[in-house]
Coordinates of C-alpha atoms and ligand atoms in Angstrom, one line a residue:
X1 CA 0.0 0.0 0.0
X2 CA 1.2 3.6 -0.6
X3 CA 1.4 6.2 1.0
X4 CA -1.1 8.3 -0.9
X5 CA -3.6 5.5 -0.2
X6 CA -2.6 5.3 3.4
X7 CA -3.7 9.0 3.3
X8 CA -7.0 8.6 1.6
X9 CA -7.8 5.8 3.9
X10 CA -7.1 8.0 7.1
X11 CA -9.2 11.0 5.5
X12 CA -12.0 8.5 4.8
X13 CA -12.3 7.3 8.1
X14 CA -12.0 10.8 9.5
X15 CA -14.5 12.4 7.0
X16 CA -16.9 8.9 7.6
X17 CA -17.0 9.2 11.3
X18 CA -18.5 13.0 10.7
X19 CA -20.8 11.5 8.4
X20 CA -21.9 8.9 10.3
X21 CA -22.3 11.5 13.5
X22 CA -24.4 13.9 10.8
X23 CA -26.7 11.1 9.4
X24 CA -27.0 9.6 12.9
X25 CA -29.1 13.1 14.0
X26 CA -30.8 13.1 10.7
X27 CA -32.4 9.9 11.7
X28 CA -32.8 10.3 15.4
X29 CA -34.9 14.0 14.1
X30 CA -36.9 12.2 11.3
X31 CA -37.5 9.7 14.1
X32 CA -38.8 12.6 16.3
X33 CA -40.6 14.3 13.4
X34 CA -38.2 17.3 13.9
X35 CA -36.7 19.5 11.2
X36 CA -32.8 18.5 10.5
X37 CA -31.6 22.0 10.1
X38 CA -32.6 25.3 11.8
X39 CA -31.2 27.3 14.7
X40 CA -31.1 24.2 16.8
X41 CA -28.1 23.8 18.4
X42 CA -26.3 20.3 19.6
X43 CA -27.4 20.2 23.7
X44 CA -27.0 17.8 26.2
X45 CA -30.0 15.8 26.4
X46 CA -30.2 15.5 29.9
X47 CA -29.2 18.9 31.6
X48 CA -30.0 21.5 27.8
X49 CA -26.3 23.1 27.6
X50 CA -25.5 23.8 24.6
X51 CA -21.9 21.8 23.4
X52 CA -19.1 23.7 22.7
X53 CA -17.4 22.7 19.5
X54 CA -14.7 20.7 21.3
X55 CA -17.4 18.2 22.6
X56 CA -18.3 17.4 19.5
X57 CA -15.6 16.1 17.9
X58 CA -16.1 12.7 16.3
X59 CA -15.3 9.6 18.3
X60 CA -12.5 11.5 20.6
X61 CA -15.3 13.7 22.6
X62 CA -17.1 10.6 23.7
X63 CA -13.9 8.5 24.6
X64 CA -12.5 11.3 26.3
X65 CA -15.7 12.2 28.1
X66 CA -15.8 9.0 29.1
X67 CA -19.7 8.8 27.3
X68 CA -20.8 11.0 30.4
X69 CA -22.0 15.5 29.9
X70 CA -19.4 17.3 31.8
X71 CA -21.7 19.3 33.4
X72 CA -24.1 17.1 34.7
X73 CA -22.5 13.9 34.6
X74 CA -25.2 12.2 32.8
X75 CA -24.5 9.1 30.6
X76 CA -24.8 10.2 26.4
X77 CA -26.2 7.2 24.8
X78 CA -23.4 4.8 23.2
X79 CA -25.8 5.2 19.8
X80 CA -23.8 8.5 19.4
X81 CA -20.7 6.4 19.2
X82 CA -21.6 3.8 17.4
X83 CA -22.9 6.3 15.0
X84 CA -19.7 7.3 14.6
X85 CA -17.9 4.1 14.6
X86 CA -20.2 2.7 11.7
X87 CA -19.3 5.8 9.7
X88 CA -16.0 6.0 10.2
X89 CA -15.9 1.8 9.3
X90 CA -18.1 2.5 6.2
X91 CA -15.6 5.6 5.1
X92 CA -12.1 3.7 5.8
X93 CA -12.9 0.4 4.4
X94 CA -15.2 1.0 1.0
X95 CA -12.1 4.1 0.1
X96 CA -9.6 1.0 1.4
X97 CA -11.6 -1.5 -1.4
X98 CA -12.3 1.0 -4.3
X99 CA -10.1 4.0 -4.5
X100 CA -10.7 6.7 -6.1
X101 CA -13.0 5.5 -8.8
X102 CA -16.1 5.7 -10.1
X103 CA -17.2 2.7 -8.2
X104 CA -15.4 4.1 -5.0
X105 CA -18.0 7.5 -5.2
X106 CA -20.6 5.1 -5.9
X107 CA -19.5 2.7 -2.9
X108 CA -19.1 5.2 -0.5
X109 CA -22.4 7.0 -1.0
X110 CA -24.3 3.5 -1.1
X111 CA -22.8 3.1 2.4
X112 CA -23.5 6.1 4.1
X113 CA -27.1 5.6 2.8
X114 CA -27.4 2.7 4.0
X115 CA -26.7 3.2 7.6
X116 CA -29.5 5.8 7.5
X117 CA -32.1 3.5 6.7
X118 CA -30.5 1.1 9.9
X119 CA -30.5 3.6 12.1
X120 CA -34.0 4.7 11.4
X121 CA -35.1 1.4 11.5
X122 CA -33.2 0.6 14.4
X123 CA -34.4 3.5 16.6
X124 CA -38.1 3.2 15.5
X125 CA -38.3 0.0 13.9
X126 CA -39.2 2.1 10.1
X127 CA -37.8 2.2 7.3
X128 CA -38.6 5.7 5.4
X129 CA -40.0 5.3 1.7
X130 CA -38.3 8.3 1.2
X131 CA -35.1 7.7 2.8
X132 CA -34.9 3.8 0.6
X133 CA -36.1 6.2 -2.6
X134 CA -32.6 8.5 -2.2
X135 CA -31.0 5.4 -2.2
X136 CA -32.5 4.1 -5.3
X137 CA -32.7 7.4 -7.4
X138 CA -28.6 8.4 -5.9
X139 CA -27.5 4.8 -7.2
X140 CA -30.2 5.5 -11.0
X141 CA -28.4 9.0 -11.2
X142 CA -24.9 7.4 -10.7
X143 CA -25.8 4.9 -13.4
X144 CA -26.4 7.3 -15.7
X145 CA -22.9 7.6 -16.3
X146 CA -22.4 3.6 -17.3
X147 CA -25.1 4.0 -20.1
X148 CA -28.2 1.8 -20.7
X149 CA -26.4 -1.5 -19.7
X150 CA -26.1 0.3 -16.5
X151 CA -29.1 1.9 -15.8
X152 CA -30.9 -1.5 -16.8
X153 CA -28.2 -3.7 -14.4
X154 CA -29.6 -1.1 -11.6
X155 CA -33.5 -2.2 -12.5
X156 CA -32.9 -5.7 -12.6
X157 CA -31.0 -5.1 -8.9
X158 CA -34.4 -3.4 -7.6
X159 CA -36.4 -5.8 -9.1
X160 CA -34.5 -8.6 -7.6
X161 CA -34.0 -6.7 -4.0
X162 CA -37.7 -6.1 -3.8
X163 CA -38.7 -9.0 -5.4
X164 CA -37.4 -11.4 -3.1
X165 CA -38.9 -9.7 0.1
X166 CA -41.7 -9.1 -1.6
X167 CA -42.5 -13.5 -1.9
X168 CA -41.5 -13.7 1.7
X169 CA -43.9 -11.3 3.1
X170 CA -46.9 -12.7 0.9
X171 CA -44.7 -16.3 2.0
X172 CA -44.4 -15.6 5.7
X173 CA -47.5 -13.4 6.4
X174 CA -45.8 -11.2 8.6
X175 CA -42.0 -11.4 9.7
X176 CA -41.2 -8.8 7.1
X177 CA -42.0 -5.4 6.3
X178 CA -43.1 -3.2 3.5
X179 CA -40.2 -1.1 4.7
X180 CA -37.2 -3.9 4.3
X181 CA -38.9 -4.2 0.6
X182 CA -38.2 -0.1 -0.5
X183 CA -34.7 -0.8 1.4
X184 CA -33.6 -3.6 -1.3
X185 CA -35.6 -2.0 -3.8
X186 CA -33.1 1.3 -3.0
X187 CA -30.2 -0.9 -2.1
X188 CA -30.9 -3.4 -5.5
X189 CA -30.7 -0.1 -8.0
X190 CA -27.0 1.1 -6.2
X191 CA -25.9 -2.6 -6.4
X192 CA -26.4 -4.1 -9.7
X193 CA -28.9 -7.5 -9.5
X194 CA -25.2 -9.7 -9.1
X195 CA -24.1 -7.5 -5.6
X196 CA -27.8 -6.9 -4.4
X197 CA -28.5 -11.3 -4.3
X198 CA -24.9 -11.2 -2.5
X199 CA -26.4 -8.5 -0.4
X200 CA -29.2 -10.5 0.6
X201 CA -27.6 -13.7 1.3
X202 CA -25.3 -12.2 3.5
X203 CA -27.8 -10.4 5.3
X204 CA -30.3 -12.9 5.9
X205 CA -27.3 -15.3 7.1
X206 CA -25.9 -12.6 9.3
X207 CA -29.3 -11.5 10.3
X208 CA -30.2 -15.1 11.0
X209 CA -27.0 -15.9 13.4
X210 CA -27.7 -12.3 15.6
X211 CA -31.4 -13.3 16.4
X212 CA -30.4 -17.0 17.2
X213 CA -27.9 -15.7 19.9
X214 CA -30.3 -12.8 21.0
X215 CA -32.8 -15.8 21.6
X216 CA -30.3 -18.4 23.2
X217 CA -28.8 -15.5 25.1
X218 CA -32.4 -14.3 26.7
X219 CA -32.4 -10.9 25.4
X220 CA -35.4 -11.5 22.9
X221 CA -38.4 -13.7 23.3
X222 CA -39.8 -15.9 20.5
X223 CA -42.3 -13.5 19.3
X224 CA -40.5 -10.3 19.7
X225 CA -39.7 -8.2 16.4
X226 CA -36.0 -7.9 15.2
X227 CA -35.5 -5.1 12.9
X228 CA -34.5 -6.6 9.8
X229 CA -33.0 -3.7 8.0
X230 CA -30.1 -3.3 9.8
X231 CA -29.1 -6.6 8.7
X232 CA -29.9 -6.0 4.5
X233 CA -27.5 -2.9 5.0
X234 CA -24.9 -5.0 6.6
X235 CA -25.3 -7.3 4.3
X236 CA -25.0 -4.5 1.1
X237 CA -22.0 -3.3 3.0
X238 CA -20.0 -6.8 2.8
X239 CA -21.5 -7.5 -0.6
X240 CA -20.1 -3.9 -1.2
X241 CA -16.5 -5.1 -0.2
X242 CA -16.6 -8.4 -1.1
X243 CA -19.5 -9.4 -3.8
X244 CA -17.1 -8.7 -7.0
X245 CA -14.6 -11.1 -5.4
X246 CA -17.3 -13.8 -4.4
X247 CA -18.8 -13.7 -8.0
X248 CA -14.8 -14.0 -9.5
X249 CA -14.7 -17.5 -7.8
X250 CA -17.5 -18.2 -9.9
X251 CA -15.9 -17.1 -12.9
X252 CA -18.3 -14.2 -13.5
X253 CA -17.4 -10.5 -14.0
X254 CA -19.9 -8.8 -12.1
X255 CA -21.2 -5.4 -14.0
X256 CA -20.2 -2.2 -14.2
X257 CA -18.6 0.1 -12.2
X258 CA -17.6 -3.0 -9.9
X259 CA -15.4 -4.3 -12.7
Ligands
ZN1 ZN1 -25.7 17.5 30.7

C-alpha cells in the first residue's frame, strides 16, 4: 500500500465518522418528526447546555468524556458512538476496497445511505420510503454515467432486491416489512442485481446468526420483532467489499462500475 492510499484511507475514516455523527441526527430528528436544520443547536439531552465545538468532535469527545455531559455527569447514549464508529468503518474500508474511482463515489455514497435507513429502522423500527427512494434514485443517477447496460443492471437489482422480500412477506404473512422491501428495492438499484443477491444472502445469514444468539442468550423472546434492515445494509455493506470477489470464484465478472 502507498502512501497516498494510506492518506485517503485515514481521510475516509475521519471524513466517515462525521458523516456517520451527521446522518446519525438526521435519523434520530426524522425519528422525532423534527426539522434536520434550523437554529437548533447540539445540547445535552439531559441537563440542555448547549456543546461547545470541542465536545463534538467525532469519536475523541465521547472517549475522552468517558460517554458522560461534563456538566451534569449524565451518561450520552453509546448510539452517538456507534454512530460514529459505523461511519467511520463504512468511510475507511469502502475508500480502502475501491479508490478513487467511479465505483469508490458510488461505494461510499451507497454506504452512508445505507446506515441511514438502519438507524432509522433501528431507533423506530421504520424504514422511510423516502429515505430507501434516495437510495435508489442516488445509485439510478450514478448509473447514468455507465449508459443503458447500467441503468438497466440497476433495474434488474431493484427488481430482484424487492422481489425477493416481496415472496417472503406474501410467503411468511408477517416477519417482514413493507419497509425492508423499498430498502432492497433502493439498495438493488446502487448494487447491480449480481451484488444486491450477495447483499441478501449475507444479510439474511448474518441477520439469522444475531437473532439465534439474542434468543439463546435471553435478550429477545420468541415472538418479539427484530429489525430486519439493519441486517440487508450490513449485508449490502459486505457484498459492497466483497460481492465482485465472491462472484470472481464463480468465474463471472460482475457489472459495471464494480469491474
Ligand atoms: Zn448535561
Amino acid at each position: 500500500m502507498i502512501l497516498r492510499e494510506i492518506v485517503a484511507v485515514i481521510f475516509s475514516v475521519v471524513l466517515g465518522a462525521c458523516m456517520g455523527s451527521f446522518l446519525n441526527v438526521v435519523a434520530l430528528r426524522t425519528v422525532e418528526e423534527k426539522p434536520w436544520w434550523g437554529k437548533e443547536r447540539s445540547r445535552c439531552f439531559s441537563c440542555g447546555r448547549e456543546l461547545e465545538p470541542v465536545e463534538l468532535v467525532p469519536l475523541v469527545s465521547w472517549i475522552l468524556l468517558r460517554g458522560r455531559c461534563r456538566t451534569c455527569g449524565e451518561k450520552i447514549p453509546i448510539r452517538y458512538f456507534l454512530a460514529e464508529c459505523a461511519g467511520a468503518a463504512i468511510g475507511g474500508f469502502l475508500s480502502w476496497r475501491w479508490g478513487l474511482s467511479f465505483a469508490g463515489l458510488f461505494a461510499v455514497i451507497t454506504g452512508f445511505l445505507l446506515l441511514l435507513n438502519a438507524m432509522t429502522d433501528l431507533y423506530s423500527g421504520y424504514i422511510y420510503d423516502a429515505f430507501a427512494l434516495v437510495l435508489g434514485g442516488a445509485g439510478m443517477l450514478l448509473r447514468l454515467g455507465g449508459g443503458l447496460s447500467a441503468l438497466f443492471d440497476g433495474f434488474l437489482g431493484a427488481l430482484a432486491g424487492a422481489g425477493v422480500i416481496i415472496v417472503i412477506i406474501l410467503v411468511s404473512r408477517g416477519g417482514m416489512g413493507w419497509g425492508d422491501a423499498w430498502l432492497m428495492a433502493g439498495t438493488g438499484a446502487a448494487l447491480g442485481w449480481q451484488l444486491t443477491l450477495v447483499a441478501l444472502y449475507l444479510g439474511f445469514i448474518v441477520g439469522g446468526i444475531v437473532a439465534l444468539g439474542l434468543l439463546v442468550l435471553g435478550f429477545v423472546k420468541r415472538k418479539d420483532p427484530i429489525p430486519l434492515g439493519p441486517f440487508l445494509a450490513f449485508g449490502a455493506f459486505l457484498s459492497l467489499l466483497y460481492g465482485p470477489s465472491l462472484w470472481g470464484w464463480f468465474g463471472v465478472a460482475v457489472k459495471w462500475p464494480w469491474l
